[in-house]
Short mmCIF file of C-alpha atoms and ligand atoms in Angstrom, two decimals:
data_model
loop_
_atom_site.label_atom_id
_atom_site.label_comp_id
_atom_site.label_asym_id
_atom_site.label_seq_id
_atom_site.Cartn_x
_atom_site.Cartn_y
_atom_site.Cartn_z
CA MET A 807 1.24 -49.34 -27.55
CA LEU A 808 0.23 -47.58 -24.35
CA ASP A 809 -3.51 -47.31 -23.68
CA THR A 810 -3.21 -43.56 -23.90
CA MET A 811 -0.58 -41.40 -25.50
CA TYR A 812 2.19 -40.67 -22.99
CA HIS A 813 2.86 -36.97 -22.34
CA SER A 814 6.47 -36.28 -21.47
CA TYR A 815 7.98 -33.08 -20.09
CA MET A 816 11.23 -31.30 -19.42
CA LEU A 817 12.60 -30.85 -15.89
CA ILE A 818 13.75 -27.35 -15.02
CA ASP A 819 14.34 -26.09 -11.49
CA GLY A 820 12.53 -29.08 -9.99
CA GLU A 821 9.39 -28.53 -12.09
CA GLN A 822 7.89 -30.54 -14.95
CA VAL A 823 7.59 -28.03 -17.77
CA GLN A 824 6.77 -27.78 -21.47
CA ALA A 825 8.83 -25.88 -24.05
CA LEU A 826 8.52 -22.08 -23.96
CA SER A 827 7.41 -22.25 -27.60
CA GLY A 828 4.73 -24.86 -26.81
CA ARG A 829 6.16 -27.10 -29.58
CA VAL A 830 5.87 -30.87 -29.20
CA ASP A 831 7.16 -33.84 -31.17
CA VAL A 832 5.63 -37.32 -31.43
CA ILE A 833 7.82 -40.33 -30.61
CA TYR A 834 7.10 -43.51 -32.62
CA ASN A 835 7.71 -47.17 -31.78
CA PRO A 836 10.38 -48.49 -34.21
CA ALA A 837 8.72 -51.93 -34.15
CA SER A 838 5.32 -50.74 -35.36
CA GLN A 839 5.60 -47.02 -36.12
CA GLU A 840 2.71 -46.45 -33.70
CA PRO A 841 2.88 -43.27 -31.65
CA VAL A 842 4.25 -43.79 -28.14
CA GLY A 843 4.13 -40.32 -26.67
CA GLU A 844 4.59 -36.60 -27.08
CA VAL A 845 7.64 -34.64 -25.92
CA PRO A 846 8.27 -30.92 -25.74
CA VAL A 847 10.73 -29.55 -28.28
CA GLY A 848 12.90 -27.07 -26.42
CA SER A 849 15.13 -24.35 -27.84
CA ARG A 850 18.29 -22.50 -26.81
CA GLN A 851 16.10 -20.35 -24.55
CA ASP A 852 14.80 -23.40 -22.63
CA ALA A 853 18.38 -24.67 -22.34
CA ARG A 854 19.45 -21.31 -20.86
CA LEU A 855 16.72 -21.47 -18.22
CA ALA A 856 17.87 -24.95 -17.24
CA LEU A 857 21.53 -23.88 -17.10
CA GLN A 858 20.63 -20.91 -14.90
CA ALA A 859 18.66 -23.18 -12.55
CA ALA A 860 21.64 -25.55 -12.34
CA ARG A 861 23.96 -22.62 -11.58
CA ARG A 862 21.68 -21.38 -8.77
CA ALA A 863 21.52 -24.86 -7.25
CA PHE A 864 25.28 -25.47 -7.44
CA PRO A 865 26.59 -23.67 -4.30
CA ALA A 866 24.24 -25.48 -1.90
CA TRP A 867 24.57 -28.90 -3.56
CA SER A 868 28.36 -28.70 -3.77
CA GLU A 869 28.47 -27.96 -0.02
CA THR A 870 26.02 -30.71 0.91
CA SER A 871 27.77 -33.51 2.80
CA CYS A 872 28.66 -36.63 0.87
CA GLN A 873 26.51 -38.64 3.33
CA LYS A 874 23.42 -36.56 2.53
CA ARG A 875 24.12 -36.80 -1.20
CA ALA A 876 24.48 -40.57 -0.84
CA GLU A 877 21.14 -40.79 0.99
CA ILE A 878 19.34 -39.09 -1.92
CA LEU A 879 21.12 -41.19 -4.56
CA HIS A 880 20.25 -44.43 -2.72
CA GLU A 881 16.63 -43.29 -2.33
CA ALA A 882 16.48 -42.56 -6.08
CA ALA A 883 17.98 -45.99 -6.82
CA ASP A 884 15.17 -47.59 -4.79
CA LEU A 885 12.58 -45.57 -6.71
CA VAL A 886 14.12 -46.61 -10.05
CA ARG A 887 13.85 -50.27 -8.96
CA GLU A 888 10.22 -49.78 -7.89
CA ARG A 889 9.43 -48.17 -11.25
CA THR A 890 11.49 -50.56 -13.38
CA ASP A 891 8.57 -52.11 -15.24
CA ARG A 892 7.04 -48.79 -16.15
CA ILE A 893 10.29 -47.16 -17.26
CA ALA A 894 11.38 -50.31 -19.13
CA ARG A 895 8.10 -50.50 -21.08
CA LEU A 896 8.52 -46.89 -22.16
CA LEU A 897 12.11 -47.64 -23.15
CA THR A 898 11.12 -50.67 -25.25
CA GLN A 899 8.41 -48.70 -26.97
CA GLU A 900 10.56 -45.71 -27.88
CA GLN A 901 13.83 -47.55 -28.59
CA GLY A 902 12.76 -51.03 -29.75
CA LYS A 903 14.91 -53.30 -27.54
CA PRO A 904 13.31 -56.41 -25.98
CA LEU A 905 11.64 -55.80 -22.64
CA LYS A 906 14.08 -58.09 -20.80
CA ASN A 907 16.98 -55.94 -22.04
CA ALA A 908 15.13 -52.72 -21.20
CA ARG A 909 14.57 -54.00 -17.65
CA ALA A 910 18.26 -54.87 -17.34
CA GLU A 911 19.19 -51.38 -18.54
CA VAL A 912 16.92 -49.71 -15.98
CA ARG A 913 18.18 -51.93 -13.15
CA SER A 914 21.74 -51.14 -14.15
CA SER A 915 20.98 -47.39 -13.91
CA ALA A 916 19.78 -47.95 -10.32
CA ASP A 917 23.02 -49.81 -9.57
CA MET A 918 24.94 -46.83 -10.92
CA LEU A 919 23.23 -44.49 -8.45
CA ASP A 920 24.05 -46.85 -5.57
CA TYR A 921 27.67 -47.25 -6.66
CA TYR A 922 28.39 -43.52 -6.93
CA ALA A 923 26.47 -42.76 -3.72
CA GLU A 924 29.29 -44.65 -1.99
CA GLU A 925 32.14 -43.69 -4.33
CA GLY A 926 31.31 -40.01 -3.64
CA LYS A 927 32.44 -40.65 -0.05
CA ARG A 928 35.88 -41.64 -1.30
CA ASN A 929 36.83 -38.19 -2.62
CA PHE A 930 39.88 -38.06 -0.39
CA GLY A 931 42.43 -35.43 -1.45
CA GLU A 932 45.94 -35.34 0.04
CA TRP A 933 47.94 -33.71 2.83
CA MET A 934 51.70 -33.17 2.46
CA ALA A 935 54.12 -31.79 5.01
CA SER A 936 57.19 -29.80 3.93
CA GLY A 937 59.22 -27.81 6.49
CA GLN A 938 57.23 -24.78 7.59
CA SER A 939 54.42 -25.29 5.11
CA ARG A 940 51.74 -27.81 4.43
CA SER A 941 50.11 -28.69 1.13
CA ILE A 942 46.46 -29.63 1.12
CA VAL A 943 45.18 -31.07 -2.14
CA LEU A 944 41.41 -30.87 -2.54
CA LYS A 945 39.18 -32.34 -5.22
CA GLN A 946 36.24 -30.01 -5.74
CA PRO A 947 33.21 -30.30 -8.03
CA VAL A 948 33.82 -28.73 -11.41
CA GLY A 949 30.48 -26.88 -11.56
CA VAL A 950 27.45 -27.19 -13.82
CA ALA A 951 27.78 -30.25 -16.09
CA ALA A 952 26.08 -30.69 -19.46
CA LEU A 953 25.24 -34.35 -20.09
CA ILE A 954 24.46 -35.30 -23.70
CA THR A 955 23.48 -38.86 -24.59
CA PRO A 956 22.53 -41.10 -27.56
CA TRP A 957 19.51 -43.30 -28.27
CA ASN A 958 21.01 -46.79 -28.02
CA PHE A 959 21.12 -46.90 -24.18
CA PRO A 960 19.28 -43.70 -23.31
CA VAL A 961 18.76 -44.55 -19.62
CA ASP A 962 21.98 -46.33 -18.73
CA LEU A 963 24.36 -43.98 -20.53
CA LEU A 964 22.70 -41.04 -18.80
CA ALA A 965 23.03 -42.79 -15.44
CA TRP A 966 26.79 -43.21 -16.13
CA LYS A 967 26.97 -39.39 -16.07
CA VAL A 968 24.21 -38.32 -13.68
CA ALA A 969 25.37 -40.51 -10.79
CA PRO A 970 29.04 -39.42 -10.63
CA ALA A 971 28.16 -35.77 -11.39
CA LEU A 972 25.80 -35.55 -8.42
CA ALA A 973 28.05 -37.63 -6.16
CA ALA A 974 30.92 -35.23 -6.93
CA GLY A 975 28.75 -32.24 -5.99
CA CYS A 976 27.99 -30.99 -9.51
CA THR A 977 24.57 -29.97 -10.72
CA PHE A 978 23.58 -30.80 -14.29
CA VAL A 979 21.48 -30.21 -17.37
CA ALA A 980 20.85 -33.37 -19.41
CA LYS A 981 19.90 -33.51 -23.06
CA PRO A 982 18.57 -36.96 -23.96
CA PRO A 983 18.37 -38.09 -27.62
CA SER A 984 15.51 -36.39 -29.47
CA LYS A 985 13.95 -39.62 -30.72
CA ALA A 986 14.14 -41.59 -27.45
CA PRO A 987 13.87 -39.10 -24.59
CA ILE A 988 10.97 -40.45 -22.49
CA ALA A 989 12.46 -43.19 -20.30
CA ALA A 990 15.58 -41.11 -19.60
CA THR A 991 13.41 -38.26 -18.31
CA GLU A 992 11.53 -40.68 -16.04
CA PHE A 993 14.88 -41.84 -14.69
CA VAL A 994 15.96 -38.29 -13.77
CA LYS A 995 12.55 -37.62 -12.22
CA THR A 996 13.25 -40.29 -9.59
CA LEU A 997 16.07 -38.07 -8.27
CA ILE A 998 13.70 -35.16 -7.82
CA ASP A 999 11.15 -37.44 -6.16
CA ALA A 1000 13.94 -38.69 -3.88
CA GLY A 1001 14.47 -35.16 -2.55
CA LEU A 1002 17.16 -33.64 -4.76
CA PRO A 1003 17.00 -29.83 -4.35
CA PRO A 1004 15.31 -27.91 -7.21
CA GLY A 1005 17.68 -27.10 -10.05
CA ALA A 1006 20.29 -29.73 -9.20
CA ALA A 1007 18.96 -32.04 -11.96
CA ASN A 1008 17.49 -30.59 -15.14
CA VAL A 1009 16.43 -32.17 -18.43
CA VAL A 1010 15.90 -30.27 -21.67
CA HIS A 1011 14.64 -31.79 -24.91
CA GLY A 1012 15.19 -30.53 -28.44
CA PRO A 1013 17.55 -30.80 -31.40
CA GLY A 1014 21.19 -31.47 -30.65
CA SER A 1015 22.20 -28.75 -33.08
CA GLU A 1016 20.29 -26.22 -30.98
CA VAL A 1017 19.73 -27.38 -27.39
CA GLY A 1018 22.88 -29.53 -27.30
CA ALA A 1019 24.91 -26.75 -28.88
CA GLU A 1020 23.69 -24.24 -26.28
CA LEU A 1021 24.76 -26.58 -23.48
CA VAL A 1022 28.21 -26.85 -25.05
CA GLN A 1023 28.67 -23.16 -25.86
CA SER A 1024 27.12 -21.49 -22.79
CA PRO A 1025 29.63 -20.03 -20.32
CA ILE A 1026 27.54 -21.57 -17.51
CA SER A 1027 28.47 -25.18 -18.24
CA ARG A 1028 31.97 -26.04 -17.02
CA LYS A 1029 32.00 -29.69 -18.08
CA ILE A 1030 30.60 -31.55 -21.09
CA ALA A 1031 30.06 -35.30 -20.82
CA PHE A 1032 29.01 -36.68 -24.18
CA THR A 1033 28.30 -40.11 -25.64
CA GLY A 1034 27.52 -40.32 -29.33
CA GLU A 1035 28.99 -40.27 -32.78
CA THR A 1036 32.62 -39.39 -33.39
CA LYS A 1037 31.66 -36.59 -35.75
CA THR A 1038 29.46 -34.94 -33.09
CA GLY A 1039 32.29 -35.45 -30.60
CA ARG A 1040 34.65 -33.56 -32.91
CA TRP A 1041 32.17 -30.68 -33.11
CA ILE A 1042 31.82 -30.57 -29.34
CA MET A 1043 35.58 -30.68 -28.81
CA ALA A 1044 36.10 -27.80 -31.23
CA HIS A 1045 33.37 -25.68 -29.66
CA ALA A 1046 34.38 -26.43 -26.07
CA ALA A 1047 37.90 -25.28 -26.95
CA GLY A 1048 36.91 -21.59 -26.93
CA GLN A 1049 36.36 -21.77 -23.16
CA ILE A 1050 38.83 -24.63 -22.45
CA LYS A 1051 35.96 -26.66 -21.03
CA ARG A 1052 36.45 -30.03 -19.35
CA ILE A 1053 35.20 -32.71 -21.73
CA SER A 1054 34.60 -36.44 -21.62
CA LEU A 1055 33.79 -37.99 -24.98
CA GLU A 1056 32.62 -41.59 -25.45
CA LEU A 1057 32.46 -42.01 -29.21
CA GLY A 1058 32.17 -44.64 -31.92
CA GLY A 1059 33.82 -48.04 -31.98
CA GLN A 1060 34.82 -50.73 -34.50
CA SER A 1061 35.62 -53.58 -32.14
CA PRO A 1062 37.62 -56.62 -33.28
CA PHE A 1063 36.98 -60.13 -31.93
CA ILE A 1064 40.00 -62.45 -32.31
CA VAL A 1065 39.46 -66.20 -32.10
CA CYS A 1066 42.78 -67.99 -31.59
CA GLN A 1067 43.50 -71.55 -32.68
CA ASP A 1068 43.34 -72.81 -29.06
CA ALA A 1069 40.09 -71.00 -28.11
CA ASP A 1070 37.08 -72.74 -26.61
CA LEU A 1071 35.10 -72.44 -29.85
CA GLU A 1072 31.70 -73.07 -28.32
CA LYS A 1073 32.17 -70.31 -25.73
CA ALA A 1074 33.71 -67.97 -28.29
CA ALA A 1075 30.86 -68.46 -30.78
CA SER A 1076 28.18 -67.96 -28.15
CA ALA A 1077 29.88 -64.83 -26.74
CA CYS A 1078 30.49 -63.45 -30.22
CA THR A 1079 26.86 -63.96 -31.31
CA GLN A 1080 25.57 -62.18 -28.25
CA ARG A 1081 27.92 -59.20 -28.56
CA ALA A 1082 27.48 -58.86 -32.34
CA PHE A 1083 23.66 -58.87 -32.37
CA SER A 1084 22.46 -57.69 -28.96
CA ASN A 1085 20.53 -54.40 -29.29
CA MET A 1086 20.69 -55.12 -33.05
CA GLY A 1087 24.41 -54.35 -33.08
CA GLN A 1088 23.66 -50.80 -32.00
CA ILE A 1089 26.21 -50.80 -29.19
CA CYS A 1090 29.48 -48.90 -29.23
CA ILE A 1091 31.29 -52.04 -28.03
CA SER A 1092 29.51 -54.44 -30.42
CA VAL A 1093 31.65 -56.99 -32.22
CA ASN A 1094 32.18 -55.39 -35.63
CA ARG A 1095 35.06 -57.46 -37.08
CA ILE A 1096 35.81 -61.10 -36.42
CA TYR A 1097 39.32 -62.49 -37.03
CA ALA A 1098 39.44 -66.29 -36.81
CA ALA A 1099 42.65 -68.38 -36.97
CA GLU A 1100 42.55 -70.22 -40.30
CA GLU A 1101 42.89 -73.67 -38.66
CA ILE A 1102 39.59 -73.28 -36.75
CA ALA A 1103 37.78 -70.68 -38.88
CA ASP A 1104 35.35 -73.16 -40.54
CA GLN A 1105 34.47 -74.79 -37.25
CA PHE A 1106 33.98 -71.44 -35.50
CA THR A 1107 31.89 -70.09 -38.38
CA ALA A 1108 29.58 -73.12 -38.26
CA LYS A 1109 29.03 -72.62 -34.53
CA LEU A 1110 28.46 -68.88 -34.97
CA LEU A 1111 25.81 -69.63 -37.60
CA GLU A 1112 24.13 -72.14 -35.31
CA HIS A 1113 23.87 -69.59 -32.48
CA THR A 1114 22.75 -66.82 -34.82
CA GLN A 1115 19.95 -68.88 -36.32
CA ARG A 1116 18.53 -69.55 -32.83
CA LEU A 1117 17.89 -65.84 -32.20
CA ARG A 1118 14.23 -64.84 -32.17
CA ILE A 1119 13.37 -61.46 -33.65
CA GLY A 1120 10.15 -59.51 -33.06
CA ASN A 1121 8.40 -56.64 -31.31
CA GLY A 1122 10.32 -56.02 -28.08
CA LEU A 1123 7.12 -56.20 -26.03
CA GLU A 1124 6.52 -59.84 -27.02
CA PRO A 1125 7.80 -62.43 -24.56
CA ASP A 1126 10.94 -64.45 -25.41
CA VAL A 1127 12.16 -62.12 -28.10
CA ASP A 1128 15.98 -61.83 -28.36
CA LEU A 1129 16.18 -59.03 -30.92
CA GLY A 1130 13.86 -56.11 -31.61
CA PRO A 1131 13.80 -53.78 -34.62
CA MET A 1132 16.61 -51.38 -35.47
CA PHE A 1133 16.13 -47.91 -34.07
CA SER A 1134 15.45 -46.09 -37.33
CA GLU A 1135 15.21 -46.45 -41.09
CA ALA A 1136 18.48 -44.52 -41.36
CA GLN A 1137 20.29 -47.16 -39.25
CA ARG A 1138 18.76 -49.98 -41.32
CA GLU A 1139 19.70 -48.29 -44.58
CA LYS A 1140 23.32 -47.86 -43.45
CA THR A 1141 23.42 -51.58 -42.60
CA ARG A 1142 22.01 -52.50 -46.02
CA GLU A 1143 24.63 -50.31 -47.69
CA HIS A 1144 27.51 -51.88 -45.76
CA VAL A 1145 26.29 -55.41 -46.57
CA ALA A 1146 25.80 -54.54 -50.27
CA ASP A 1147 29.29 -53.00 -50.45
CA ALA A 1148 30.85 -56.11 -48.87
CA LEU A 1149 28.99 -58.49 -51.22
CA ALA A 1150 29.95 -56.41 -54.27
CA LYS A 1151 33.62 -56.68 -53.21
CA GLY A 1152 33.55 -60.47 -52.85
CA ALA A 1153 32.18 -61.32 -49.38
CA SER A 1154 29.92 -64.39 -49.02
CA LEU A 1155 26.54 -64.11 -47.31
CA LEU A 1156 26.05 -66.98 -44.83
CA CYS A 1157 22.76 -65.84 -43.31
CA GLY A 1158 20.50 -62.79 -43.08
CA GLY A 1159 21.25 -59.87 -45.37
CA ARG A 1160 17.58 -58.91 -45.65
CA GLU A 1161 14.44 -58.01 -43.68
CA PRO A 1162 12.44 -60.86 -42.11
CA GLU A 1163 9.21 -61.77 -43.90
CA GLY A 1164 5.68 -61.69 -42.51
CA ARG A 1165 3.02 -59.23 -41.42
CA ALA A 1166 4.55 -58.73 -37.98
CA PHE A 1167 7.61 -57.17 -39.61
CA GLU A 1168 5.93 -55.00 -42.22
CA LYS A 1169 5.96 -51.69 -40.40
CA GLY A 1170 9.03 -51.90 -38.16
CA PHE A 1171 12.70 -51.38 -38.97
CA PHE A 1172 13.57 -55.08 -38.76
CA TYR A 1173 16.67 -56.68 -40.29
CA LEU A 1174 17.85 -60.25 -39.90
CA PRO A 1175 21.09 -60.93 -38.04
CA THR A 1176 23.66 -61.31 -40.79
CA VAL A 1177 26.89 -63.31 -41.02
CA LEU A 1178 29.41 -62.57 -43.79
CA ASP A 1179 32.49 -64.62 -44.64
CA ASN A 1180 35.56 -63.83 -46.76
CA VAL A 1181 35.60 -60.14 -45.94
CA ASP A 1182 38.68 -57.90 -46.13
CA HIS A 1183 39.72 -54.40 -45.17
CA SER A 1184 38.75 -52.88 -48.52
CA MET A 1185 35.12 -53.18 -47.40
CA ARG A 1186 33.27 -50.42 -45.53
CA ILE A 1187 31.99 -52.96 -43.01
CA MET A 1188 35.58 -53.48 -41.78
CA ARG A 1189 36.45 -49.78 -41.66
CA GLU A 1190 33.33 -47.83 -40.63
CA GLU A 1191 31.04 -48.32 -37.67
CA THR A 1192 27.95 -50.10 -39.08
CA PHE A 1193 25.91 -49.94 -35.86
CA GLY A 1194 23.82 -52.80 -37.22
CA PRO A 1195 23.40 -56.59 -36.79
CA VAL A 1196 26.26 -57.84 -38.96
CA ALA A 1197 29.10 -60.23 -38.06
CA PRO A 1198 31.84 -60.23 -40.77
CA ILE A 1199 34.52 -62.95 -40.57
CA MET A 1200 38.11 -62.75 -41.85
CA ARG A 1201 40.78 -65.45 -41.45
CA PHE A 1202 44.33 -64.92 -40.17
CA LYS A 1203 47.56 -66.97 -40.16
CA THR A 1204 49.54 -65.55 -37.22
CA LEU A 1205 48.63 -63.72 -34.02
CA GLU A 1206 50.82 -60.77 -35.08
CA GLU A 1207 48.77 -60.50 -38.28
CA ALA A 1208 45.50 -60.59 -36.29
CA ILE A 1209 46.70 -57.84 -33.95
CA ALA A 1210 47.81 -55.68 -36.88
CA LEU A 1211 44.40 -56.12 -38.54
CA ALA A 1212 42.60 -55.39 -35.27
CA ASN A 1213 44.58 -52.16 -34.85
CA ASP A 1214 44.07 -51.09 -38.47
CA THR A 1215 41.30 -48.61 -37.60
CA GLU A 1216 40.85 -45.05 -36.39
CA PHE A 1217 38.76 -46.39 -33.49
CA GLY A 1218 39.94 -47.93 -30.21
CA LEU A 1219 37.08 -48.58 -27.83
CA ALA A 1220 36.97 -52.34 -27.17
CA ALA A 1221 38.75 -55.45 -28.45
CA TYR A 1222 38.02 -59.10 -27.65
CA LEU A 1223 40.28 -62.12 -27.67
CA PHE A 1224 39.47 -65.79 -27.08
CA THR A 1225 42.39 -68.06 -26.18
CA ARG A 1226 43.27 -70.63 -23.52
CA ASP A 1227 46.92 -69.58 -23.43
CA LEU A 1228 47.96 -67.04 -20.79
CA LYS A 1229 50.99 -65.85 -22.74
CA THR A 1230 48.88 -65.21 -25.86
CA ALA A 1231 46.31 -63.38 -23.74
CA ILE A 1232 48.92 -61.05 -22.22
CA PHE A 1233 50.90 -60.59 -25.46
CA ALA A 1234 47.80 -59.60 -27.42
CA SER A 1235 46.16 -57.53 -24.65
CA GLU A 1236 49.28 -55.40 -24.33
CA ARG A 1237 49.42 -54.77 -28.09
CA LEU A 1238 45.75 -54.16 -28.93
CA GLU A 1239 45.00 -50.43 -29.22
CA ALA A 1240 41.76 -50.08 -27.28
CA GLY A 1241 40.54 -48.73 -23.95
CA GLY A 1242 38.94 -52.05 -22.97
CA ILE A 1243 40.19 -55.57 -23.75
CA GLY A 1244 37.90 -58.55 -23.15
CA VAL A 1245 39.83 -61.82 -22.76
CA ASN A 1246 37.45 -64.78 -22.94
CA VAL A 1247 34.55 -62.41 -22.15
CA ASN A 1248 32.34 -60.37 -24.46
CA ASN A 1249 31.89 -57.31 -22.31
CA VAL A 1250 34.39 -54.71 -21.14
CA VAL A 1251 31.88 -52.81 -19.00
CA ASP A 1252 32.29 -53.25 -15.26
CA ILE A 1253 30.84 -50.62 -12.94
CA GLN A 1254 34.04 -50.41 -10.87
CA ALA A 1255 36.54 -50.22 -13.76
CA PRO A 1256 37.29 -47.29 -16.10
CA PHE A 1257 35.55 -47.36 -19.49
CA GLY A 1258 36.52 -45.27 -22.50
CA GLY A 1259 38.26 -45.15 -25.82
CA TRP A 1260 41.67 -44.75 -27.39
CA LYS A 1261 42.25 -42.94 -30.67
CA GLN A 1262 39.06 -41.49 -32.18
CA SER A 1263 36.82 -43.44 -29.80
CA GLY A 1264 37.04 -40.73 -27.21
CA ILE A 1265 38.71 -38.88 -24.38
CA GLY A 1266 38.35 -39.44 -20.64
CA ARG A 1267 36.87 -42.31 -18.69
CA GLU A 1268 33.49 -43.16 -17.20
CA LEU A 1269 32.70 -45.70 -14.46
CA GLY A 1270 34.89 -46.63 -11.51
CA HIS A 1271 36.72 -43.97 -9.51
CA ASP A 1272 37.87 -42.32 -12.77
CA GLY A 1273 34.19 -41.66 -13.52
CA LEU A 1274 33.95 -39.57 -10.34
CA GLU A 1275 37.25 -37.78 -11.02
CA ALA A 1276 35.80 -36.62 -14.35
CA TYR A 1277 33.58 -34.22 -12.38
CA LEU A 1278 36.28 -32.95 -10.00
CA GLU A 1279 38.88 -30.20 -10.23
CA THR A 1280 42.15 -30.36 -8.29
CA LYS A 1281 43.09 -27.53 -5.95
CA HIS A 1282 46.37 -27.12 -4.05
CA ILE A 1283 46.20 -25.03 -0.88
CA ARG A 1284 49.71 -24.19 0.39
CA LEU A 1285 49.64 -23.30 4.05
CA GLY A 1286 52.62 -21.49 5.59
CA PHE A 1287 52.79 -21.25 9.36
CA GLU A 1288 56.14 -19.57 10.04
CA MET A 1289 55.15 -16.24 11.61
P1 NDP B 2439 24.77 -38.45 -32.10
O1 NDP B 2439 26.16 -37.97 -31.95
O2 NDP B 2439 24.05 -38.13 -33.34
O3 NDP B 2439 23.85 -37.87 -30.92
C1 NDP B 2439 24.16 -38.04 -29.57
C2 NDP B 2439 23.57 -36.89 -28.78
O4 NDP B 2439 24.18 -35.67 -29.16
C3 NDP B 2439 22.07 -36.69 -29.03
O5 NDP B 2439 21.45 -36.29 -27.84
C4 NDP B 2439 22.07 -35.57 -30.05
O6 NDP B 2439 20.85 -34.85 -30.09
C5 NDP B 2439 23.21 -34.72 -29.53
N1 NDP B 2439 23.79 -33.80 -30.50
C6 NDP B 2439 23.77 -33.87 -31.85
N2 NDP B 2439 24.43 -32.79 -32.39
C7 NDP B 2439 24.90 -32.07 -31.35
C8 NDP B 2439 25.66 -30.86 -31.23
N3 NDP B 2439 26.07 -30.18 -32.29
N4 NDP B 2439 25.94 -30.38 -30.01
C9 NDP B 2439 25.55 -31.05 -28.90
N5 NDP B 2439 24.80 -32.18 -28.94
C10 NDP B 2439 24.50 -32.69 -30.14
O7 NDP B 2439 24.81 -40.00 -31.82
P2 NDP B 2439 23.61 -41.05 -31.94
O8 NDP B 2439 22.48 -40.62 -31.09
O9 NDP B 2439 23.38 -41.31 -33.38
O10 NDP B 2439 24.25 -42.33 -31.23
C11 NDP B 2439 24.95 -43.31 -31.90
C12 NDP B 2439 26.44 -43.15 -31.72
O11 NDP B 2439 26.79 -43.17 -30.34
C13 NDP B 2439 27.25 -44.24 -32.36
O12 NDP B 2439 28.23 -43.72 -33.19
C14 NDP B 2439 27.91 -44.97 -31.18
O13 NDP B 2439 29.13 -45.52 -31.45
C15 NDP B 2439 27.99 -43.89 -30.17
N6 NDP B 2439 28.04 -44.49 -28.85
C16 NDP B 2439 29.22 -44.47 -28.15
C17 NDP B 2439 29.32 -45.07 -26.93
C18 NDP B 2439 30.60 -45.03 -26.15
O14 NDP B 2439 30.55 -45.23 -24.94
N7 NDP B 2439 31.74 -44.79 -26.76
C19 NDP B 2439 28.19 -45.76 -26.32
C20 NDP B 2439 27.00 -45.71 -27.12
C21 NDP B 2439 26.94 -45.08 -28.34
P3 NDP B 2439 19.69 -35.30 -31.14
O15 NDP B 2439 19.19 -36.60 -30.68
O16 NDP B 2439 18.72 -34.21 -31.00
O17 NDP B 2439 20.33 -35.36 -32.49
#
């Protein structure tokens, strides 16, 4: 716990402000349920003030040179790096993740600012000659962007939006998750401290159903960039439709991990453990369903268990901890329900399946990393996003069967495949229905490559040049010069 209670704020028009109503909410540490800090609870009215500030700031920022924008983004990246320890500690306390992971998240958000500072300079457009006319194709900033983010990576996922929005020349209003808003606000403050003009970056706190809804429904916002649950994404899509708003939606996942007969089992088991349990499985690209070739399934399962049992769980502020608590009791309860449903339908519990014992775990939302065997697609764990630390294993006979099982879902965010055979890698990668395919790796996030989902996992792409394009509109200027 911090020595003193942390007092957070909203950022509107370059100022640190409280809610017009004066309401505040207390944020609690999910590892101990101790209070971490207080945050203002804004309303639709606060959101409107922020949107108006962003609209006022837009003309000047959109006409600022890309070099000047880059200077400010680089300066902010330096400030984020200087403040990493402070922001990371706040992040661990409000979200639960181990400090080493919180530091990595904050550093990655600084990298995002640096990357888009430069990518913003590569907004090229086109020039086409045709007889007595010329066509100039411009890419111009879309306008005020509303950026709405979830609690699992509250700093990084906001940086994925903030950096390209500003680099493109947009101004924004961000709405961080209500229960983990502190570190994200500190991240945005670095931009203001780096010299961003007032109103270009705004942060409003408050319930998604009110503040988030205002950002979506207001005629001022021209673009909605959202990461969160599929059901919230559906709501946003429906409500953005009235004004045909530009939307990017990064939604839920249910990622398969296929282990072929010829895979390096040690590497596959280690990669699978990390991606299934990191951040307590509360990652949209977590491994949710494991399909192991029947010839190697026992061997792979034994290795997976070995790696899982080495993981150390505890308060994220303690040194050498691999896993913290889950974010909330609701997340833990959903995990319990999915495990109970699988066991009732015939799955075998190989490890975990309960809370850890001991005084250190009494107050937090802890749950042991869990491995299940003999699962099938009748179980909720194989059909719904658990967002918890569970690795369920199912065996397959042929690669075609594994691909069909992997695609048997409404989601399509990430899919993983471990094999040593190039033909298998290409055959499967081309047939898996997902926006990101990891072959012999357990991560499909790369700052320079597009990230996003197929099917009900979303629309649009973040990261890479596509991430910048998401904040740009295309304009064709046709120039005739025959007098
Ligand atoms: P939610 O959809 O509940 O919330 C996400 C954000 O949306 C929060 O800031 C929330 O505010 C806000 N919100 C809620 N209702 C509305 C609304 N009607 N209008 C506008 N904004 C609203 O998701 P979670 O926070 O529970 O995050 C977990 C989910 O995020 C998982 O399903 C996960 O798969 C997904 N996710 C997807 C990723 C991807 O890239 N595809 C990456 C990471 C997570 P408030 O906090 O006040 O409720």
